[in-house]
Amino acid sequence: MADGGGWSTIESDEGVFTSLIENLGVKNVQFEELISLDADTIRSLGPVYGVIFLFKWIGGQSRDSNTPQDGTFDQSATEDGLFFAAQTIQNACGTQAILSVILNQDDPTNNPAPIEIGSELRSFKDFTTGFPPDLRGEALSNSEAIRSSHNAFARASPFVDETARTAADEEGDVYHFIAYTPVNGKLYELDGLQPFPISHGACDLDTFPEKVIEVLQRRIARYPGDEIRFNLMAVTQDPRVRAREIGDVETLEREARKRRAWAWENTLRRWNFVGFIGEVLKGVVEMKEKQGPEAYKEWIEGAKSQTKRRAEMRRGGGGLD
């Protein structure tokens, strides 16, 4: 895990995102991974406040660009109350995209069922009201409460400092999170690497599912046909809220199981299993050596074959339909 001054990378995972915002005091909000680009799927999730989109970053468009590739820059959006922060540090884009939805859906004038963001985020939003995007980004990066909640979900590693990127890191694939959410009657794309919020035209909570799918399809179409490394997460109302209102016991039980699984997975993320794995491997090797050299060689070759097959499956794995 990173030290107290840096931001670690975190996974695009519904359990991680949900627990992260709950640690910050947000109530009755949940994240749901979407496996297809389908408006009906989004609509079936009930109240949806926005979506978080993860994609492979393609260079060539800086924060000084005059026009975005899709939509139009809205330079006056923040003056009308929209929360938008520039990304000023690495590794924080996931949490920044989350907050871009959460902090724009807490106003009852924009949403009939506003998000209860809690005292910590309320203080942060009130403090940064009127700040330009760059200064808001600096305030976010220096927030100890937000950084601590973010870093709590970094995978433990005794070998890697995830707060630092080297020249070799920059040569590899880079992934980026952005947010889409309806605010003040428009669909906004909120990307901290852009100079302003990007408007995609008229949109409200009712038309959001259809509108955002159209925008996402155009964005994905700009990639080669074999690019499948995308991830889409819906920001929804916690389904337990409605289930309690109507007495839906089945949903409550299903969500309880899901929460228990998330809690277990998040606990595992905080542990370093290198020592344990090393001891297990030593025990297995000793056992195979006792079986003789031929058995040992056969075991090694079988392991190589399994590793190769799994690597090929990952390279050809699934993504958004």
PDB file of N, CA and C in Angstrom, residues 7 20-21 24 26 31 52 83 93-105 121 124 140 146 179 190:
ATOM      1  N   TRP A   7      -1.094   8.401  -3.841  1.00  0.00           N
ATOM      2  CA  TRP A   7      -2.356   7.753  -4.220  1.00  0.00           C
ATOM      3  C   TRP A   7      -2.005   6.460  -4.944  1.00  0.00           C
ATOM      4  N   LEU A  20     -15.775   2.244  -0.846  1.00  0.00           N
ATOM      5  CA  LEU A  20     -15.002   3.484  -0.776  1.00  0.00           C
ATOM      6  C   LEU A  20     -15.896   4.673  -0.419  1.00  0.00           C
ATOM      7  N   ILE A  21     -17.018   4.816  -1.135  1.00  0.00           N
ATOM      8  CA  ILE A  21     -17.874   5.974  -0.859  1.00  0.00           C
ATOM      9  C   ILE A  21     -18.592   5.832   0.483  1.00  0.00           C
ATOM     10  N   LEU A  24     -16.582   7.192   3.112  1.00  0.00           N
ATOM     11  CA  LEU A  24     -16.589   8.654   3.115  1.00  0.00           C
ATOM     12  C   LEU A  24     -17.896   9.230   3.652  1.00  0.00           C
ATOM     13  N   VAL A  26     -21.101   8.467   2.363  1.00  0.00           N
ATOM     14  CA  VAL A  26     -22.207   8.476   1.396  1.00  0.00           C
ATOM     15  C   VAL A  26     -23.170   7.344   1.743  1.00  0.00           C
ATOM     16  N   PHE A  31     -22.682   0.573  -6.609  1.00  0.00           N
ATOM     17  CA  PHE A  31     -22.158   0.467  -7.968  1.00  0.00           C
ATOM     18  C   PHE A  31     -22.488  -0.907  -8.525  1.00  0.00           C
ATOM     19  N   ILE A  52     -19.576   5.240 -14.655  1.00  0.00           N
ATOM     20  CA  ILE A  52     -18.130   5.404 -14.669  1.00  0.00           C
ATOM     21  C   ILE A  52     -17.582   4.521 -15.780  1.00  0.00           C
ATOM     22  N   PHE A  83     -20.118  20.408 -10.383  1.00  0.00           N
ATOM     23  CA  PHE A  83     -18.815  20.125  -9.769  1.00  0.00           C
ATOM     24  C   PHE A  83     -17.909  19.489 -10.810  1.00  0.00           C
ATOM     25  N   CYS A  93      -7.706   8.983 -10.716  1.00  0.00           N
ATOM     26  CA  CYS A  93      -8.795   9.251 -11.659  1.00  0.00           C
ATOM     27  C   CYS A  93     -10.033   8.418 -11.364  1.00  0.00           C
ATOM     28  N   GLY A  94      -9.867   7.215 -10.772  1.00  0.00           N
ATOM     29  CA  GLY A  94     -11.034   6.411 -10.433  1.00  0.00           C
ATOM     30  C   GLY A  94     -11.893   7.079  -9.387  1.00  0.00           C
ATOM     31  N   THR A  95     -11.280   7.480  -8.284  1.00  0.00           N
ATOM     32  CA  THR A  95     -12.014   8.172  -7.228  1.00  0.00           C
ATOM     33  C   THR A  95     -12.538   9.509  -7.720  1.00  0.00           C
ATOM     34  N   GLN A  96     -11.781  10.196  -8.557  1.00  0.00           N
ATOM     35  CA  GLN A  96     -12.231  11.485  -9.081  1.00  0.00           C
ATOM     36  C   GLN A  96     -13.475  11.317  -9.950  1.00  0.00           C
ATOM     37  N   ALA A  97     -13.517  10.264 -10.762  1.00  0.00           N
ATOM     38  CA  ALA A  97     -14.702  10.005 -11.589  1.00  0.00           C
ATOM     39  C   ALA A  97     -15.904   9.683 -10.716  1.00  0.00           C
ATOM     40  N   ILE A  98     -15.685   8.905  -9.648  1.00  0.00           N
ATOM     41  CA  ILE A  98     -16.766   8.587  -8.723  1.00  0.00           C
ATOM     42  C   ILE A  98     -17.346   9.861  -8.126  1.00  0.00           C
ATOM     43  N   LEU A  99     -16.472  10.740  -7.639  1.00  0.00           N
ATOM     44  CA  LEU A  99     -16.937  11.982  -7.021  1.00  0.00           C
ATOM     45  C   LEU A  99     -17.605  12.903  -8.032  1.00  0.00           C
ATOM     46  N   SER A 100     -17.224  12.794  -9.299  1.00  0.00           N
ATOM     47  CA  SER A 100     -17.846  13.620 -10.327  1.00  0.00           C
ATOM     48  C   SER A 100     -19.331  13.300 -10.479  1.00  0.00           C
ATOM     49  N   VAL A 101     -19.697  12.058 -10.187  1.00  0.00           N
ATOM     50  CA  VAL A 101     -21.117  11.691 -10.181  1.00  0.00           C
ATOM     51  C   VAL A 101     -21.749  12.039  -8.838  1.00  0.00           C
ATOM     52  N   ILE A 102     -21.143  11.565  -7.760  1.00  0.00           N
ATOM     53  CA  ILE A 102     -21.725  11.710  -6.424  1.00  0.00           C
ATOM     54  C   ILE A 102     -21.974  13.183  -6.075  1.00  0.00           C
ATOM     55  N   LEU A 103     -20.985  14.045  -6.340  1.00  0.00           N
ATOM     56  CA  LEU A 103     -21.091  15.442  -5.925  1.00  0.00           C
ATOM     57  C   LEU A 103     -21.938  16.285  -6.868  1.00  0.00           C
ATOM     58  N   ASN A 104     -22.430  15.676  -7.944  1.00  0.00           N
ATOM     59  CA  ASN A 104     -23.359  16.384  -8.835  1.00  0.00           C
ATOM     60  C   ASN A 104     -24.786  15.870  -8.714  1.00  0.00           C
ATOM     61  N   GLN A 105     -24.997  14.889  -7.832  1.00  0.00           N
ATOM     62  CA  GLN A 105     -26.342  14.319  -7.680  1.00  0.00           C
ATOM     63  C   GLN A 105     -26.848  14.455  -6.250  1.00  0.00           C
ATOM     64  N   LEU A 121     -17.822  14.850   2.689  1.00  0.00           N
ATOM     65  CA  LEU A 121     -17.876  15.344   1.315  1.00  0.00           C
ATOM     66  C   LEU A 121     -18.652  16.650   1.221  1.00  0.00           C
ATOM     67  N   PHE A 124     -16.158  19.263   2.006  1.00  0.00           N
ATOM     68  CA  PHE A 124     -15.238  19.430   0.877  1.00  0.00           C
ATOM     69  C   PHE A 124     -15.893  20.201  -0.258  1.00  0.00           C
ATOM     70  N   LEU A 140      -8.711  18.372  -3.994  1.00  0.00           N
ATOM     71  CA  LEU A 140      -9.048  16.947  -3.912  1.00  0.00           C
ATOM     72  C   LEU A 140      -7.795  16.120  -3.632  1.00  0.00           C
ATOM     73  N   ILE A 146     -10.209  11.804   1.738  1.00  0.00           N
ATOM     74  CA  ILE A 146     -10.487  11.150   0.455  1.00  0.00           C
ATOM     75  C   ILE A 146      -9.322  10.248   0.058  1.00  0.00           C
ATOM     76  N   ALA A 179     -16.449  10.110 -16.040  1.00  0.00           N
ATOM     77  CA  ALA A 179     -17.826   9.988 -15.564  1.00  0.00           C
ATOM     78  C   ALA A 179     -18.791  10.609 -16.561  1.00  0.00           C
ATOM     79  N   LEU A 190     -17.434  14.112 -17.728  1.00  0.00           N
ATOM     80  CA  LEU A 190     -16.541  14.775 -16.787  1.00  0.00           C
ATOM     81  C   LEU A 190     -15.220  14.014 -16.742  1.00  0.00           C
TER      82      LEU A 190
END
